[in-house]
CSV table of N, CA and C in Angstrom, one decimal:
chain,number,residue,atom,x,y,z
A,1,UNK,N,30.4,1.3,16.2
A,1,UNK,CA,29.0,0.8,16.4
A,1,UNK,C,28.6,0.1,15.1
A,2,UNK,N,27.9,-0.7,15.5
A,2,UNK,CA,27.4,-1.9,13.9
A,2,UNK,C,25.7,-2.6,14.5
A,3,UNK,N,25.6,-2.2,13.5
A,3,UNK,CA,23.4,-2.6,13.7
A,3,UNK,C,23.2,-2.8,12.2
A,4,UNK,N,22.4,-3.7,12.3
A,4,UNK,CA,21.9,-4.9,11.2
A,4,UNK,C,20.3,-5.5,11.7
A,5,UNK,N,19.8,-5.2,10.5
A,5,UNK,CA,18.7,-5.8,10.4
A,5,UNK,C,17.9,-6.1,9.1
A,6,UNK,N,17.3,-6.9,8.6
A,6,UNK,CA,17.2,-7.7,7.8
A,6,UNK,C,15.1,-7.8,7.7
A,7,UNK,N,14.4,-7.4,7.1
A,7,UNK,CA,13.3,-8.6,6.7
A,7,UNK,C,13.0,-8.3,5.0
A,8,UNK,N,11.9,-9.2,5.5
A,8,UNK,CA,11.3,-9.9,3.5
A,8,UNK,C,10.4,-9.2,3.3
A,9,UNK,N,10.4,-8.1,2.5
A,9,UNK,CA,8.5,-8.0,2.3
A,9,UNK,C,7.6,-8.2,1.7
A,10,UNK,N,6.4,-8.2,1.5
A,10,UNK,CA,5.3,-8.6,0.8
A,10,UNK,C,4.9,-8.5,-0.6
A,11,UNK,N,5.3,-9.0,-1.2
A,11,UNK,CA,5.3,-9.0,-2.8
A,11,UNK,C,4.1,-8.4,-3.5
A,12,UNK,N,3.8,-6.5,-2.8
A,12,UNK,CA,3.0,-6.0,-3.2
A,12,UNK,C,2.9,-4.5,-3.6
A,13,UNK,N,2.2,-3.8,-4.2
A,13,UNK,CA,2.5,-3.0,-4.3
A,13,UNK,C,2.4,-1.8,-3.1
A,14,UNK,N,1.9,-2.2,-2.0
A,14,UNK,CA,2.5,-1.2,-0.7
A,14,UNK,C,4.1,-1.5,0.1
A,15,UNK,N,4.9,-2.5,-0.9
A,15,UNK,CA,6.2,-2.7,-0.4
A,15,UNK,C,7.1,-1.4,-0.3
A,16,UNK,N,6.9,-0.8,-0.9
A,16,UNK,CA,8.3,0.5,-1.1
A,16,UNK,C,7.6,1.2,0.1
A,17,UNK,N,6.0,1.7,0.4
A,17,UNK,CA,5.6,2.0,1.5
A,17,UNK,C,6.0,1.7,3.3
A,18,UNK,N,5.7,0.6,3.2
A,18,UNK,CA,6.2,-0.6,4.3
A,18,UNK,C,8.0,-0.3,4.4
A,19,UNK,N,8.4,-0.5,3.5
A,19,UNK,CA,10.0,0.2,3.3
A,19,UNK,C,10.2,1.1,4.0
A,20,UNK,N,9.6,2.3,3.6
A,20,UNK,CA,9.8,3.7,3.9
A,20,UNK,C,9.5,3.7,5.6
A,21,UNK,N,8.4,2.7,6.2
A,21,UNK,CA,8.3,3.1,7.4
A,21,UNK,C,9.5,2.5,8.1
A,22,UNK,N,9.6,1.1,7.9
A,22,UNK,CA,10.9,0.6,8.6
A,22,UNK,C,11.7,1.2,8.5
A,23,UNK,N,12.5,1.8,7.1
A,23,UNK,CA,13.9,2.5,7.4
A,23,UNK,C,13.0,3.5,8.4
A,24,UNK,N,12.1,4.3,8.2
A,24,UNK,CA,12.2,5.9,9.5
A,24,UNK,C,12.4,5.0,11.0
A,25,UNK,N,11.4,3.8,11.2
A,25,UNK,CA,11.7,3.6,12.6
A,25,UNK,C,12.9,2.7,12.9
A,26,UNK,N,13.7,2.7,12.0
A,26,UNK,CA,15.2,1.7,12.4
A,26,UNK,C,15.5,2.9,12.6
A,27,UNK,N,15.7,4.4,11.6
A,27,UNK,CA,16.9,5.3,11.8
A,27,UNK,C,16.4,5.9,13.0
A,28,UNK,N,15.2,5.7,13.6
A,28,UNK,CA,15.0,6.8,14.6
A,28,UNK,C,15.8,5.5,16.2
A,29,UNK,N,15.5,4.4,15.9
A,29,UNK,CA,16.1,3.7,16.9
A,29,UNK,C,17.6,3.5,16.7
A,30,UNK,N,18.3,3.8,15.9
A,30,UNK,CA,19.9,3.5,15.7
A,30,UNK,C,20.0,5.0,16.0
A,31,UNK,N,19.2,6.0,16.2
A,31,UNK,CA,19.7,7.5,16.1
A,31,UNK,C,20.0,8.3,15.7
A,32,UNK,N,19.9,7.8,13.9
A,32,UNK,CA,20.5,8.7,12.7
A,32,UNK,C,19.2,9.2,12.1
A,33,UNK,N,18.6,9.7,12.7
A,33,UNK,CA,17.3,10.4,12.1
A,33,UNK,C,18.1,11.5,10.7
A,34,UNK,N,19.0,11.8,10.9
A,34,UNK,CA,19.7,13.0,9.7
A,34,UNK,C,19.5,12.0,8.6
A,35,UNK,N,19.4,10.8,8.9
A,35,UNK,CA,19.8,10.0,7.5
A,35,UNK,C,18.5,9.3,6.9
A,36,UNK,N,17.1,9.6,7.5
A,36,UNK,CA,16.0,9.2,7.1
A,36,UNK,C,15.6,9.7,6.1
A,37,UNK,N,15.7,10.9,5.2
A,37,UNK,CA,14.8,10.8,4.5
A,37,UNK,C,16.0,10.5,3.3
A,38,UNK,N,16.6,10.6,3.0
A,38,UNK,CA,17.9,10.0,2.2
A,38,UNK,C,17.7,8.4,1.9
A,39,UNK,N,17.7,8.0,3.0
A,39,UNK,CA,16.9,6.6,3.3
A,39,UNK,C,16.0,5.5,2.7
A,40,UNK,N,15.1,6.6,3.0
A,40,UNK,CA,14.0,6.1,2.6
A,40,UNK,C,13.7,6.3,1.2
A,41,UNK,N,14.2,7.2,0.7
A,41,UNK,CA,14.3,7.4,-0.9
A,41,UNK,C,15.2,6.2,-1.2
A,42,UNK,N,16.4,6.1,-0.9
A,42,UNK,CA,16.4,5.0,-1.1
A,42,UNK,C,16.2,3.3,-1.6
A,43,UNK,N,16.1,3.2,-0.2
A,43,UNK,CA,15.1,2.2,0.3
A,43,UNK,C,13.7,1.7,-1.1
A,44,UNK,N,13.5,3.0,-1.0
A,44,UNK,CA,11.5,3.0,-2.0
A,44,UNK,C,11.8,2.8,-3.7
A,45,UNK,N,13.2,3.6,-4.0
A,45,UNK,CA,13.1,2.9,-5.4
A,45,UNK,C,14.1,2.0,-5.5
A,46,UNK,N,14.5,0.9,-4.6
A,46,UNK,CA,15.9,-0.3,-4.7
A,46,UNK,C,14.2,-1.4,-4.7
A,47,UNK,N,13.3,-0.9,-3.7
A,47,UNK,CA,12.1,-1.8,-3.7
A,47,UNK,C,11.5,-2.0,-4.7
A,48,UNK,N,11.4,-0.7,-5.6
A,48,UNK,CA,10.2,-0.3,-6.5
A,48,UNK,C,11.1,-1.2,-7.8
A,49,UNK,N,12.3,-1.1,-7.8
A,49,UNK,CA,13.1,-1.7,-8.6
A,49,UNK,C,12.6,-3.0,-9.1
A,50,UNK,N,12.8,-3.7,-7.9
A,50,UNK,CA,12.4,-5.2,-7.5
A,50,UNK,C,11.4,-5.7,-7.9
A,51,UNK,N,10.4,-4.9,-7.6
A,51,UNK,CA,8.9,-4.8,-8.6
A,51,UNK,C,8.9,-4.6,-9.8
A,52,UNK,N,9.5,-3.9,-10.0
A,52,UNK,CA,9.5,-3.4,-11.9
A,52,UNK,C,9.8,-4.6,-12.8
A,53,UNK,N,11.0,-4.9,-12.1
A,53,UNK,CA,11.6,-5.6,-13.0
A,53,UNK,C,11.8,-7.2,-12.7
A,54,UNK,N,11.2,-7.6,-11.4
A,54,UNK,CA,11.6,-8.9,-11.3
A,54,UNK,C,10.2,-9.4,-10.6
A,55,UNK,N,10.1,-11.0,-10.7
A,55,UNK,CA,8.7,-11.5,-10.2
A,55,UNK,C,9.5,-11.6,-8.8
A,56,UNK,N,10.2,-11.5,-7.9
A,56,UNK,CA,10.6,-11.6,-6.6
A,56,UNK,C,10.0,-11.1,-5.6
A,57,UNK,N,10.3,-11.4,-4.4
A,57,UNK,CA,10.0,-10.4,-3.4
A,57,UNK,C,11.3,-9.7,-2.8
A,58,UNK,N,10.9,-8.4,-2.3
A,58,UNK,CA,12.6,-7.9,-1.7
A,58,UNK,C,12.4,-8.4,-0.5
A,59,UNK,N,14.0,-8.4,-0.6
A,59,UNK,CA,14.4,-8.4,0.9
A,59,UNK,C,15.2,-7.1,1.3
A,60,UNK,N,14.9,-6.6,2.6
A,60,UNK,CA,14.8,-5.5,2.3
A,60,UNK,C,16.5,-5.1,4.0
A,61,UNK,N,17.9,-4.4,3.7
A,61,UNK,CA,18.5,-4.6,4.6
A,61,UNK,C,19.1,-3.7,5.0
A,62,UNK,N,19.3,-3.4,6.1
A,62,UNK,CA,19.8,-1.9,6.7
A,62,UNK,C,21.1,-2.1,7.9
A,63,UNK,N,22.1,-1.9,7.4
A,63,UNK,CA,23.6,-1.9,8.3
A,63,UNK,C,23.9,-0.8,8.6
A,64,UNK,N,24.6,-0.7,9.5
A,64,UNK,CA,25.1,0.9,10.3
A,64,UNK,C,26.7,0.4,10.4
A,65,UNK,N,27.6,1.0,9.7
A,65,UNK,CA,28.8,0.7,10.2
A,65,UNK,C,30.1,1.6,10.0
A,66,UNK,N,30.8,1.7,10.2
A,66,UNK,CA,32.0,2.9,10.6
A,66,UNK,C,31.1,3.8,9.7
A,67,UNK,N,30.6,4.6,10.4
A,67,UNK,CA,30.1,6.1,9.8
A,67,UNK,C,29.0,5.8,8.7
A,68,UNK,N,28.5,4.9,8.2
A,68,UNK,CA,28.0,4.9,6.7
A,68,UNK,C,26.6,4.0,7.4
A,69,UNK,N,25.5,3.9,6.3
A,69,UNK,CA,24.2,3.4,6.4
A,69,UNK,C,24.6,2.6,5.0
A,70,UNK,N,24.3,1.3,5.2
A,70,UNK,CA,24.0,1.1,3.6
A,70,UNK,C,22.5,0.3,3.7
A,71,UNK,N,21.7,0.9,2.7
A,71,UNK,CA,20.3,0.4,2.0
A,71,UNK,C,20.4,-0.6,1.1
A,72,UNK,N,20.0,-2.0,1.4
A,72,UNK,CA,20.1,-2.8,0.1
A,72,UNK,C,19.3,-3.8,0.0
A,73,UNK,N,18.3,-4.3,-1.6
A,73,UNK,CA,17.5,-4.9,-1.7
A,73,UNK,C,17.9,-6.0,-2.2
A,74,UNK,N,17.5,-7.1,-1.9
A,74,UNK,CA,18.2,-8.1,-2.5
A,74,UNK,C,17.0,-9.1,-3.2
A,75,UNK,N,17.1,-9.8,-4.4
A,75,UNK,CA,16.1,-10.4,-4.8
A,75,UNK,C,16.4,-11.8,-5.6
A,76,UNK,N,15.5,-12.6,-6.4
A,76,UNK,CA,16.1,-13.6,-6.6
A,76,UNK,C,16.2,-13.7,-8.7
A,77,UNK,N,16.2,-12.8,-9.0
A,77,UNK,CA,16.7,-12.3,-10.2
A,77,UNK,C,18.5,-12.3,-10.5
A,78,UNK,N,18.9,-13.2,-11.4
A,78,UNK,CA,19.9,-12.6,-11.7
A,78,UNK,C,20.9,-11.5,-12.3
A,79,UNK,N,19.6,-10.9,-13.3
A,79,UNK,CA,20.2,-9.8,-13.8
A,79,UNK,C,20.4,-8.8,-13.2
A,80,UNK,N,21.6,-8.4,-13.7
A,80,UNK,CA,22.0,-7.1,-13.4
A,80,UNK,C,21.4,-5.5,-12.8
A,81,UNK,N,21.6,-5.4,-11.9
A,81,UNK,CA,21.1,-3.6,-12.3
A,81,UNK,C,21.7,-2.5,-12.5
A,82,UNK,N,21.5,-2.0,-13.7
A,82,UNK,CA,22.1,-0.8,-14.2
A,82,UNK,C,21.6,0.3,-14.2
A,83,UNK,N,22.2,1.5,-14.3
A,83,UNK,CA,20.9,2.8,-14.2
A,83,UNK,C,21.3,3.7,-16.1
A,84,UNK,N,20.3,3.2,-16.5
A,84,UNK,CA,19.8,3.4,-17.6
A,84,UNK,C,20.0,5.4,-17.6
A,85,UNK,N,20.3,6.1,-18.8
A,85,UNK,CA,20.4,7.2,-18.7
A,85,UNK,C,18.8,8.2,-18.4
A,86,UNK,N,18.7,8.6,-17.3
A,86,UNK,CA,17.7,9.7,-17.0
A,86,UNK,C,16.8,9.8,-18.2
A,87,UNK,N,15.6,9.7,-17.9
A,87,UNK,CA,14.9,10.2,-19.1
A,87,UNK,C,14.4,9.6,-20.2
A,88,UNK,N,15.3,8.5,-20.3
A,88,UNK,CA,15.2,7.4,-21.7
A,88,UNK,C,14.1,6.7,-21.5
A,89,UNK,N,13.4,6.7,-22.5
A,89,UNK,CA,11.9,6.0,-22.5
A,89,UNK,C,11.1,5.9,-21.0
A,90,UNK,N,11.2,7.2,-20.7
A,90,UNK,CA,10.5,7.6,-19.2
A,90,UNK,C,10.9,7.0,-18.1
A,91,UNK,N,12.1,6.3,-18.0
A,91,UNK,CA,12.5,5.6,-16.8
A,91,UNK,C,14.2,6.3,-16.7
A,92,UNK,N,15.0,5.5,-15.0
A,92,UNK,CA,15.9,5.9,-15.2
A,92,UNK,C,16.4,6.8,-13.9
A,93,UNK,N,15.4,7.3,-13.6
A,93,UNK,CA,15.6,8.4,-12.7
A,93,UNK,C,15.9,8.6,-11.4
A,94,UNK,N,14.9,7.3,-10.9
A,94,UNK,CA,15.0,6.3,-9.8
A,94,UNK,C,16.7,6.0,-9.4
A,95,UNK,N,17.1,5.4,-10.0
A,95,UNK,CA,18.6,5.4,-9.6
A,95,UNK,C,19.9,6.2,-10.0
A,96,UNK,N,19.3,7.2,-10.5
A,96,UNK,CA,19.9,8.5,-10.8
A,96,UNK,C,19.7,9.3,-9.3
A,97,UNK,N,18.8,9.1,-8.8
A,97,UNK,CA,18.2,10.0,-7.4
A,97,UNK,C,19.8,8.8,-6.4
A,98,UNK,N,19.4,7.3,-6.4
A,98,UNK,CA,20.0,6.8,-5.3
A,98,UNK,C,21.5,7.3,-5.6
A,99,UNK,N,22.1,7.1,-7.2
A,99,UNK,CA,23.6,7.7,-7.2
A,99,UNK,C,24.2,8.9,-6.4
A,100,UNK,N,22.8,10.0,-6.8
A,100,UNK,CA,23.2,11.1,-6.3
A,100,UNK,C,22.8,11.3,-4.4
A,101,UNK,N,22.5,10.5,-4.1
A,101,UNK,CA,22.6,10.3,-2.2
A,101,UNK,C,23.0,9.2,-2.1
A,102,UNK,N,23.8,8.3,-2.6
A,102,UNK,CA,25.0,7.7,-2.1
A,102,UNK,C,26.1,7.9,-2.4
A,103,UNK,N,27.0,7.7,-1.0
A,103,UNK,CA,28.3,7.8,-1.6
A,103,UNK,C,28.7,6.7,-2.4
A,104,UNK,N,28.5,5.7,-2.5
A,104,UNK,CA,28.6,4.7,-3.3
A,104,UNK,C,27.5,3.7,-3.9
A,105,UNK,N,27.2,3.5,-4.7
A,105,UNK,CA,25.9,2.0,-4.5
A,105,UNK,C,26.9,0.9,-6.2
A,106,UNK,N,26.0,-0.2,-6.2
A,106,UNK,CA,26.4,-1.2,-6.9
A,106,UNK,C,25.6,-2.4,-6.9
A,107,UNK,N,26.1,-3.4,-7.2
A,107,UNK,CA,25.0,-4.7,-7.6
A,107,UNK,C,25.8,-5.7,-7.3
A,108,UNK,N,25.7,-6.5,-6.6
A,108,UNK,CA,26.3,-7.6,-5.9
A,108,UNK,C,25.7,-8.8,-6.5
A,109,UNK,N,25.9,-9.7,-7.1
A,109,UNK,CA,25.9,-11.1,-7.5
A,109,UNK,C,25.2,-12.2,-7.1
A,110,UNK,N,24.8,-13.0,-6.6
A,110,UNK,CA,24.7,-14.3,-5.6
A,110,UNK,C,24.2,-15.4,-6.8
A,111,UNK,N,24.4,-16.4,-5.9
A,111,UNK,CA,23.8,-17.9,-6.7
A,111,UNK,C,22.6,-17.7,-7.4
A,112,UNK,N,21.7,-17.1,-6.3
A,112,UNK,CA,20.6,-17.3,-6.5
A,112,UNK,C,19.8,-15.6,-6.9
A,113,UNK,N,20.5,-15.3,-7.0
A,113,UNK,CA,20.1,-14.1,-7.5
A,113,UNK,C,20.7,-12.8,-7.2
A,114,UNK,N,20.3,-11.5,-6.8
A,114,UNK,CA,21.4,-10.0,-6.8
A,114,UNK,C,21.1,-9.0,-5.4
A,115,UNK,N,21.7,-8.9,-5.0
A,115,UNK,CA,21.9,-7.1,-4.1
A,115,UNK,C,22.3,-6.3,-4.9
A,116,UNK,N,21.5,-5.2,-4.7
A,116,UNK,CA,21.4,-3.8,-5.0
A,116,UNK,C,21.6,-3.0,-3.5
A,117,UNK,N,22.3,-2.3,-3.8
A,117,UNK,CA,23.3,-1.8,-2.6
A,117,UNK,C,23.7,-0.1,-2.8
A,118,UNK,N,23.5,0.7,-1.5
A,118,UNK,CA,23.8,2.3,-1.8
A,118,UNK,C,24.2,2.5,-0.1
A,119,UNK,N,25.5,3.1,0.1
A,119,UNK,CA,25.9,3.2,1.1
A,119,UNK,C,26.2,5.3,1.5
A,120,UNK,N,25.2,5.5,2.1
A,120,UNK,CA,25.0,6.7,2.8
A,120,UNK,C,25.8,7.5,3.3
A,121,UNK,N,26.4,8.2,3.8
A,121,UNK,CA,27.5,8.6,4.6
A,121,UNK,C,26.7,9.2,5.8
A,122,UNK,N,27.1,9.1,7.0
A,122,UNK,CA,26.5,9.7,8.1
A,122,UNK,C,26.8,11.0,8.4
């Protein structure tokens, strides 16, 4: 089974909010409710990211495929994202959380800017 869906959100600060509802009602419609609140954590700091650090808006994208969920924000920033060590000048932790509930995540490239990406296990 494979489900995909894709939108932009509002370059505001109720984005990671808005986030959080979409992933609950995609996982409750694809069926993987086990994998909502995982999710949505997620989902809320790849968003909050986007905001922090970039004048962008996310785009915000959710695939289902052999067994796995992957969460990923994409924006139009080039830089990198890396997860800074826990705790260092109060930041850090955010993607210390998505490491430790994904089986994998990373940062994907593009012309015009980056995916931030964490792939769930079902």
């Amino acid at each position: 089974m494979r489900c995909r869906t894709e939108t932009t959100l509002v370059r505001a600060p109720e984005a990671a909010r808005e986030a959080r509802r979409i992933v609950a009602a995609i996982c409750a419609d694809w069926r993987i409710t086990g994998l909502e609140s995982d999710a949505e954590i997620v989902a809320t700091e790849l968003v909050e990211n986007t905001l922090q650090h970039t004048r962008s808006t996310p785009r915000l994208r959710l695939v289902l495929r052999d067994g796995a969920l992957t969460v990923a924000v994409s924006d139009d920033d080039s830089q990198a994202c890396t997860r800074e060590e826990a705790g260092k000048h109060g930041r850090g932790f955010g993607m210390l959380m998505v490491s430790r509930i994904a089986q994998v995540w990373g940062c994907t490239r593009a012309r015009a800017g980056k995916t931030v990406w964490a792939v769930i296990p079902t």
